[in-house]
CSV table of C-alpha atoms and ligand atoms in Angstrom, one decimal:
chain,number,residue,atom,x,y,z
A,1,MET,CA,-38.9,-1.6,-87.5
A,2,ASP,CA,-36.3,-4.4,-87.8
A,3,ARG,CA,-34.7,-2.7,-90.9
A,4,THR,CA,-34.7,1.2,-90.7
A,5,ASP,CA,-32.7,4.1,-92.5
A,6,LEU,CA,-30.5,3.6,-89.3
A,7,THR,CA,-30.0,-0.2,-89.3
A,8,ASN,CA,-29.1,0.0,-93.1
A,9,MET,CA,-26.8,2.9,-92.6
A,10,LEU,CA,-24.6,1.3,-90.0
A,11,ASN,CA,-25.5,-2.0,-90.7
A,12,ILE,CA,-26.8,-3.0,-87.3
A,13,LYS,CA,-29.2,-5.5,-85.8
A,14,HIS,CA,-31.6,-3.0,-83.9
A,15,PRO,CA,-32.5,0.7,-84.6
A,16,ILE,CA,-30.9,1.7,-81.5
A,17,ILE,CA,-27.9,3.8,-80.3
A,18,MET,CA,-26.7,3.6,-76.7
A,19,ALA,CA,-26.6,7.5,-76.5
A,20,PRO,CA,-23.3,8.9,-75.2
A,21,MET,CA,-23.3,9.8,-71.7
A,22,PHE,CA,-20.9,12.4,-70.2
A,23,LEU,CA,-18.9,10.4,-67.4
A,24,VAL,CA,-21.4,7.4,-67.5
A,25,THR,CA,-20.6,5.7,-70.9
A,26,THR,CA,-17.6,3.2,-70.6
A,27,PRO,CA,-15.7,1.0,-73.2
A,28,LYS,CA,-17.2,-1.8,-71.2
A,29,MET,CA,-20.7,-0.5,-71.9
A,30,VAL,CA,-19.8,-0.1,-75.7
A,31,ILE,CA,-18.8,-3.4,-76.1
A,32,ALA,CA,-21.7,-4.6,-74.4
A,33,ALA,CA,-24.2,-2.5,-76.6
A,34,LEU,CA,-22.2,-3.7,-80.0
A,35,LYS,CA,-22.5,-7.3,-78.7
A,36,SER,CA,-26.3,-7.1,-78.1
A,37,GLY,CA,-27.3,-5.7,-81.6
A,38,ILE,CA,-27.0,-2.2,-81.5
A,39,THR,CA,-24.8,0.6,-81.7
A,40,ALA,CA,-23.2,2.9,-79.1
A,41,ALA,CA,-21.3,6.3,-78.9
A,42,ILE,CA,-18.9,7.5,-76.4
A,43,PRO,CA,-18.3,11.2,-75.4
A,44,ALA,CA,-14.8,12.1,-76.3
A,45,LEU,CA,-15.0,14.6,-73.4
A,46,ASN,CA,-14.8,11.3,-70.9
A,47,TYR,CA,-11.1,11.4,-71.9
A,48,ARG,CA,-8.7,14.0,-70.4
A,49,THR,CA,-6.1,13.4,-73.0
A,50,THR,CA,-6.5,12.5,-76.9
A,51,GLU,CA,-4.1,9.6,-76.2
A,52,GLU,CA,-6.6,8.2,-73.9
A,53,LEU,CA,-9.4,8.5,-76.4
A,54,GLN,CA,-7.2,7.0,-79.0
A,55,ASP,CA,-6.6,3.9,-76.8
A,56,VAL,CA,-10.2,3.5,-76.1
A,57,ILE,CA,-11.0,3.5,-79.7
A,58,LYS,CA,-8.3,0.8,-80.3
A,59,HIS,CA,-9.5,-1.1,-77.6
A,60,ILE,CA,-13.1,-1.5,-78.5
A,61,LYS,CA,-12.2,-2.3,-82.1
A,62,SER,CA,-10.0,-5.2,-80.9
A,63,GLU,CA,-13.2,-6.6,-78.8
A,64,THR,CA,-15.4,-6.3,-81.6
A,65,ASP,CA,-15.5,-5.4,-85.4
A,66,LYS,CA,-19.4,-3.9,-85.0
A,67,PRO,CA,-19.6,-0.2,-85.6
A,68,PHE,CA,-19.6,2.6,-82.9
A,69,GLY,CA,-19.4,6.3,-82.9
A,70,ILE,CA,-17.7,9.2,-80.6
A,71,ASN,CA,-19.6,12.3,-79.7
A,72,LEU,CA,-17.9,15.6,-80.0
A,73,ILE,CA,-18.8,18.5,-78.3
A,74,VAL,CA,-18.4,21.1,-81.4
A,75,ASN,CA,-18.8,24.6,-79.7
A,76,ARG,CA,-15.7,26.5,-78.5
A,77,SER,CA,-16.3,25.4,-74.7
A,78,ASN,CA,-14.5,22.3,-76.0
A,79,ILE,CA,-11.1,23.3,-76.4
A,80,LYS,CA,-10.0,19.9,-77.9
A,81,TYR,CA,-12.6,19.7,-80.6
A,82,ARG,CA,-9.9,19.6,-83.6
A,83,GLU,CA,-7.7,17.2,-81.8
A,84,GLN,CA,-10.4,14.9,-81.0
A,85,LEU,CA,-11.9,15.0,-84.6
A,86,LYS,CA,-8.5,14.3,-86.1
A,87,ILE,CA,-8.0,11.2,-83.5
A,88,CYS,CA,-11.7,10.0,-84.8
A,89,ILE,CA,-10.6,10.2,-88.4
A,90,GLU,CA,-7.4,8.7,-88.2
A,91,ASN,CA,-8.8,5.8,-86.3
A,92,LYS,CA,-11.6,5.3,-88.4
A,93,VAL,CA,-14.6,5.4,-85.8
A,94,ASP,CA,-17.8,4.8,-87.8
A,95,PHE,CA,-19.6,7.6,-87.0
A,96,ILE,CA,-19.7,11.0,-85.1
A,97,ILE,CA,-22.6,12.5,-83.0
A,98,THR,CA,-22.1,16.4,-82.8
A,99,SER,CA,-23.7,18.3,-80.1
A,100,LEU,CA,-23.8,21.9,-78.8
A,101,GLY,CA,-22.8,23.9,-81.8
A,102,ASN,CA,-22.0,24.2,-85.4
A,103,PRO,CA,-21.0,20.7,-87.2
A,104,LYS,CA,-19.8,22.1,-90.5
A,105,GLU,CA,-15.9,21.2,-89.8
A,106,ALA,CA,-16.9,17.7,-88.6
A,107,ILE,CA,-19.1,17.2,-91.6
A,108,GLU,CA,-16.7,18.6,-94.2
A,109,LYS,CA,-14.1,16.4,-92.6
A,110,CYS,CA,-15.6,13.1,-91.9
A,111,LYS,CA,-17.6,13.1,-95.2
A,112,LYS,CA,-14.3,12.8,-97.1
A,113,GLU,CA,-13.4,9.8,-95.1
A,114,GLY,CA,-16.6,8.1,-95.4
A,115,ILE,CA,-17.4,8.7,-91.5
A,116,LYS,CA,-20.9,9.4,-91.1
A,117,VAL,CA,-22.1,12.3,-88.9
A,118,LEU,CA,-25.3,12.5,-87.1
A,119,CYS,CA,-26.2,15.7,-85.4
A,120,ASP,CA,-28.3,16.5,-82.4
A,121,VAL,CA,-30.9,19.0,-83.1
A,122,THR,CA,-34.0,20.3,-80.6
A,123,ASP,CA,-35.8,22.1,-83.6
A,124,LEU,CA,-36.6,22.2,-87.2
A,125,LYS,CA,-34.6,25.2,-87.7
A,126,PHE,CA,-31.5,23.9,-86.6
A,127,ALA,CA,-32.4,20.4,-88.4
A,128,LYS,CA,-32.6,22.4,-91.5
A,129,LYS,CA,-29.2,24.0,-91.3
A,130,VAL,CA,-27.2,20.6,-90.5
A,131,GLU,CA,-29.1,18.8,-93.3
A,132,ALA,CA,-27.9,21.9,-95.6
A,133,LEU,CA,-24.4,21.4,-94.3
A,134,GLY,CA,-24.7,17.7,-95.2
A,135,ALA,CA,-25.5,15.8,-92.0
A,136,ASP,CA,-26.1,12.0,-92.5
A,137,ALA,CA,-28.8,11.8,-89.9
A,138,ILE,CA,-30.3,14.2,-87.3
A,139,ILE,CA,-30.8,13.3,-83.5
A,140,ALA,CA,-34.1,14.7,-82.5
A,141,VAL,CA,-33.7,15.6,-78.7
A,142,ASN,CA,-36.9,15.9,-77.2
A,143,SER,CA,-38.5,17.4,-74.1
A,144,LEU,CA,-38.2,13.8,-72.2
A,145,ALA,CA,-34.6,13.4,-72.9
A,146,GLY,CA,-32.1,13.2,-70.3
A,147,GLY,CA,-29.1,15.5,-70.2
A,148,HIS,CA,-29.6,18.8,-72.1
A,149,ALA,CA,-33.1,18.0,-73.2
A,150,GLY,CA,-35.0,19.9,-75.7
A,151,ASN,CA,-38.5,21.9,-75.6
A,152,ILE,CA,-40.7,19.9,-78.0
A,153,LYS,CA,-42.6,16.7,-77.2
A,154,PRO,CA,-41.3,13.5,-78.8
A,155,LYS,CA,-44.4,12.9,-81.1
A,156,ASP,CA,-44.6,16.9,-82.2
A,157,LEU,CA,-40.9,17.0,-82.9
A,158,ILE,CA,-40.7,13.7,-84.9
A,159,THR,CA,-43.5,14.8,-87.0
A,160,GLN,CA,-42.4,18.1,-87.7
A,161,LEU,CA,-38.9,16.9,-88.7
A,162,ILE,CA,-39.7,14.1,-91.0
A,163,GLN,CA,-42.1,16.3,-92.8
A,164,ASN,CA,-39.5,18.9,-93.5
A,165,VAL,CA,-36.2,17.2,-93.8
A,166,LYS,CA,-35.1,14.3,-96.2
A,167,VAL,CA,-32.3,12.7,-93.7
A,168,PRO,CA,-33.3,9.9,-91.4
A,169,VAL,CA,-34.5,11.1,-87.7
A,170,ILE,CA,-33.5,9.5,-84.7
A,171,SER,CA,-35.5,10.2,-81.9
A,172,ALA,CA,-33.8,11.0,-78.3
A,173,GLY,CA,-35.5,11.0,-75.1
A,174,GLY,CA,-38.1,9.0,-73.0
A,175,VAL,CA,-37.7,5.8,-74.4
A,176,ALA,CA,-37.4,2.8,-71.8
A,177,THR,CA,-40.2,0.3,-72.7
A,178,ASN,CA,-41.5,-1.7,-75.6
A,179,GLN,CA,-44.4,0.5,-76.0
A,180,GLN,CA,-42.7,3.8,-76.0
A,181,TYR,CA,-40.1,2.5,-78.7
A,182,LYS,CA,-42.8,1.2,-81.0
A,183,GLU,CA,-44.7,4.4,-80.6
A,184,MET,CA,-41.7,6.6,-81.7
A,185,PHE,CA,-41.4,4.3,-84.7
A,186,GLY,CA,-45.1,4.8,-85.5
A,187,TYR,CA,-44.3,8.5,-85.5
A,188,GLY,CA,-41.9,7.8,-88.3
A,189,ALA,CA,-38.3,7.8,-86.6
A,190,ALA,CA,-35.7,5.9,-88.2
A,191,GLY,CA,-34.2,4.8,-84.6
A,192,ILE,CA,-34.0,5.8,-81.0
A,193,SER,CA,-31.1,6.9,-79.1
A,194,MET,CA,-31.3,6.1,-75.4
A,195,GLY,CA,-29.4,7.2,-72.5
A,196,THR,CA,-30.9,6.8,-69.1
A,197,VAL,CA,-32.2,3.3,-69.3
A,198,PHE,CA,-28.6,2.2,-69.8
A,199,ILE,CA,-27.3,4.0,-66.5
A,200,ALA,CA,-28.5,1.3,-64.1
A,201,SER,CA,-27.1,-1.6,-66.3
A,202,GLU,CA,-24.8,-4.2,-65.1
A,203,GLU,CA,-22.0,-3.2,-67.0
A,204,SER,CA,-22.3,0.7,-66.2
A,205,GLY,CA,-19.4,1.6,-63.9
A,206,VAL,CA,-21.3,4.3,-61.7
A,207,ASN,CA,-21.6,3.8,-58.1
A,208,ASN,CA,-24.5,1.9,-56.5
A,209,GLU,CA,-25.8,5.1,-54.9
A,210,TYR,CA,-26.2,6.5,-58.4
A,211,LYS,CA,-27.8,3.3,-59.9
A,212,SER,CA,-30.0,2.7,-56.8
A,213,ALA,CA,-31.3,6.3,-57.2
A,214,ILE,CA,-32.4,5.5,-60.8
A,215,LEU,CA,-34.1,2.7,-59.4
A,216,LYS,CA,-36.1,4.4,-56.6
A,217,TYR,CA,-36.9,8.0,-57.8
A,218,LYS,CA,-39.6,8.4,-60.3
A,219,GLY,CA,-40.0,10.5,-63.6
A,220,THR,CA,-41.7,13.3,-61.3
A,221,ASP,CA,-38.4,13.5,-59.4
A,222,ILE,CA,-36.5,14.9,-62.6
A,223,VAL,CA,-35.8,18.6,-62.5
A,224,SER,CA,-33.9,20.9,-64.8
A,225,THR,CA,-31.1,22.7,-63.3
A,226,GLU,CA,-29.2,25.6,-64.7
A,227,LYS,CA,-26.5,25.5,-61.7
A,228,LEU,CA,-24.4,23.0,-63.4
A,229,SER,CA,-23.3,23.6,-67.0
A,230,GLY,CA,-24.8,27.0,-67.5
A,231,SER,CA,-27.4,25.3,-69.7
A,232,LYS,CA,-30.5,23.4,-68.7
A,233,LEU,CA,-29.5,20.0,-67.3
A,234,THR,CA,-32.0,17.3,-66.0
A,235,VAL,CA,-31.0,15.9,-62.6
A,236,ILE,CA,-32.6,13.6,-59.9
A,237,ASN,CA,-34.2,16.0,-57.2
A,238,THR,CA,-32.0,14.8,-54.2
A,239,PRO,CA,-32.2,16.7,-50.9
A,240,TYR,CA,-28.8,18.4,-51.9
A,241,VAL,CA,-30.4,19.6,-55.3
A,242,GLN,CA,-33.2,21.0,-53.4
A,243,LYS,CA,-30.8,22.6,-51.0
A,244,VAL,CA,-28.9,24.4,-53.6
A,245,GLY,CA,-31.8,25.1,-55.9
A,246,THR,CA,-32.1,24.7,-59.7
A,247,LYS,CA,-32.2,28.4,-60.8
A,248,ALA,CA,-28.8,30.4,-61.7
A,249,ASN,CA,-28.3,33.0,-58.9
A,250,ILE,CA,-27.9,36.9,-59.9
A,251,LEU,CA,-24.1,36.6,-60.1
A,252,GLU,CA,-24.2,33.6,-62.4
A,253,LYS,CA,-26.9,35.5,-64.3
A,254,ILE,CA,-24.7,38.6,-64.8
A,255,LEU,CA,-21.8,36.6,-65.8
A,256,ASN,CA,-24.1,34.7,-68.3
A,257,ARG,CA,-25.5,37.9,-69.9
A,258,ASN,CA,-21.8,39.8,-70.2
A,259,LYS,CA,-20.7,38.6,-73.9
A,260,ARG,CA,-17.0,39.3,-72.9
A,261,LEU,CA,-17.1,37.2,-69.9
A,262,ARG,CA,-19.6,35.0,-70.8
A,263,LYS,CA,-17.1,32.4,-72.6
A,264,TYR,CA,-14.8,32.3,-69.6
A,265,PHE,CA,-17.6,31.9,-67.3
A,266,LYS,CA,-19.0,29.0,-69.3
A,267,MET,CA,-15.8,27.5,-69.1
A,268,LEU,CA,-15.2,27.9,-65.4
A,269,LEU,CA,-18.7,26.4,-65.0
A,270,VAL,CA,-18.3,23.4,-67.2
A,271,ILE,CA,-15.0,22.4,-65.2
A,272,LYS,CA,-16.9,23.2,-62.0
A,273,SER,CA,-19.6,20.9,-62.9
A,274,MET,CA,-17.7,18.2,-64.5
A,275,LYS,CA,-15.9,17.7,-61.3
A,276,ARG,CA,-19.4,17.8,-59.1
A,277,LEU,CA,-20.8,15.2,-61.5
A,278,GLU,CA,-17.6,13.0,-61.4
A,279,LYS,CA,-17.8,13.0,-57.7
A,280,ALA,CA,-21.6,12.2,-57.5
A,281,ALA,CA,-20.9,9.3,-59.8
A,282,PHE,CA,-18.0,7.5,-58.5
A,283,SER,CA,-17.5,8.3,-54.9
A,284,THR,CA,-20.1,8.7,-52.0
A,285,THR,CA,-20.8,12.2,-51.2
A,286,TYR,CA,-23.7,14.1,-49.5
A,287,LYS,CA,-23.4,16.3,-52.6
A,288,THR,CA,-25.1,14.1,-54.8
A,289,VAL,CA,-26.0,15.4,-58.3
A,290,TRP,CA,-27.1,12.7,-60.5
A,291,CYS,CA,-28.0,13.3,-64.0
A,292,ALA,CA,-30.6,11.2,-65.5
A,293,GLY,CA,-34.0,11.8,-67.5
A,294,PRO,CA,-37.5,11.0,-66.8
A,295,SER,CA,-37.5,7.6,-68.2
A,296,ILE,CA,-36.3,6.4,-64.8
A,297,GLU,CA,-40.0,6.0,-64.0
A,298,HIS,CA,-39.8,2.7,-65.9
A,299,ILE,CA,-36.5,1.4,-64.4
A,300,ASP,CA,-37.0,-1.0,-61.5
A,301,SER,CA,-34.0,-3.4,-61.5
A,302,ILE,CA,-30.3,-3.4,-62.5
A,303,LYS,CA,-30.2,-5.9,-65.7
A,304,PRO,CA,-27.4,-6.6,-68.1
A,305,ILE,CA,-27.4,-4.6,-71.4
A,306,GLN,CA,-28.3,-7.4,-73.6
A,307,GLN,CA,-31.5,-8.0,-71.5
A,308,ILE,CA,-32.6,-4.4,-71.5
A,309,VAL,CA,-32.3,-4.4,-75.2
A,310,ASN,CA,-34.3,-7.8,-75.6
A,311,GLU,CA,-37.0,-6.2,-73.4
A,312,ILE,CA,-37.4,-3.0,-75.3
A,313,THR,CA,-37.2,-4.4,-78.7
A,314,GLY,CA,-39.5,-7.3,-77.9
A,315,ASN,CA,-37.0,-9.8,-79.0
B,401,FMN,C1,-26.2,11.0,-67.8
B,401,FMN,C2,-26.3,11.5,-69.0
B,401,FMN,C3,-25.3,12.1,-69.6
B,401,FMN,C4,-25.2,12.8,-70.9
B,401,FMN,N1,-24.5,13.0,-71.3
B,401,FMN,C5,-24.2,13.6,-72.9
B,401,FMN,C6,-23.2,13.7,-73.5
B,401,FMN,O1,-21.9,13.8,-73.1
B,401,FMN,N2,-23.1,14.4,-74.8
B,401,FMN,C7,-24.4,14.4,-75.4
B,401,FMN,O2,-24.5,14.5,-76.7
B,401,FMN,N3,-25.6,14.0,-74.8
B,401,FMN,C8,-25.5,13.6,-73.5
B,401,FMN,N4,-26.6,13.2,-73.0
B,401,FMN,C9,-27.9,12.8,-73.7
B,401,FMN,C10,-28.2,11.4,-74.3
B,401,FMN,O3,-27.0,11.5,-75.4
B,401,FMN,C11,-29.3,11.4,-75.1
B,401,FMN,O4,-29.6,12.5,-75.7
B,401,FMN,C12,-30.5,11.2,-73.9
B,401,FMN,O5,-29.9,10.3,-73.0
B,401,FMN,C13,-31.9,10.7,-74.4
B,401,FMN,O6,-32.7,10.6,-73.5
B,401,FMN,P1,-33.1,9.5,-72.5
B,401,FMN,O7,-32.0,9.5,-71.5
B,401,FMN,O8,-34.6,9.5,-72.1
B,401,FMN,O9,-32.9,8.0,-73.2
B,401,FMN,C14,-26.5,12.6,-71.5
B,401,FMN,C15,-27.8,12.0,-71.0
B,401,FMN,C16,-27.6,11.3,-69.8
B,401,FMN,C17,-28.7,11.0,-68.8
């Protein structure tokens, strides 16, 4: 799997994307990833202003000429979507990863500028929709992914998608070893998007408690919580998470169901959860909510990104 549709599309050495991770991915990680022969994407949401986003893109470009992307949340909860898209186009990033919404506008605008658009999908129906809109590739987010996981197992999802869509299928979720990496290509993936495996890298800027938790906890300690963003999010089942529970309470459920209130409630929840995750990632607090996927099972030491990539690709 040295040459795949993904390596050809982006002209990279290994068919891997360091997946965008809210509050975790930093320019330092992206630069290290690009230098290791893979590509990477950074969430626009990590920056409070579009000026900051622009500075980051310029900084990465000044350090390396290798291709990288920006992740855009394309639903209505992201009020800065249009501005962020404009910055990405003006600064000619190599690709966009769209998540949580309809990518039509991003595809239309990026295509004209030669910027590739890779769309997160969790099922065939949405995959067909984004393919029809002109997506260059799809990122198949499976049930083992960290963050907002899908519901379908990696093999089933990849197989179903490659049989029914023509664009390259990049698999996201549950890869942290060379064996898992090879399995995904065996199912027909054109590339892998990996997040969790890079959280405890040397270059990662999260605090030591978060990194230690990634090493200490096992795959079975990952639970899905509705408490943070309203949508299910995978987190480590720390004593604090156990204490507050993972199910939305009655008031949260009512607000979520009410069409008129839902939009504002979601925005509030997102702001609240961003603050909570930020605290857990960067300062020591007993209210620890650490986002990660079940592939923490295979992570037992803190390594440089280059070494992680070498071990996974078997180089
Ligand atoms: C801490 C963390 C934060 C994430 N943040 C985002 C995000 O901001 N945008 C996004 O599209 N996906 C996000 N994801 C999902 C990843 O992009 C990717 O799909 C996932 O990490 C793949 O599964 P893996 O963790 O098993 O490798 C996040 C995942 C994690 C673990």
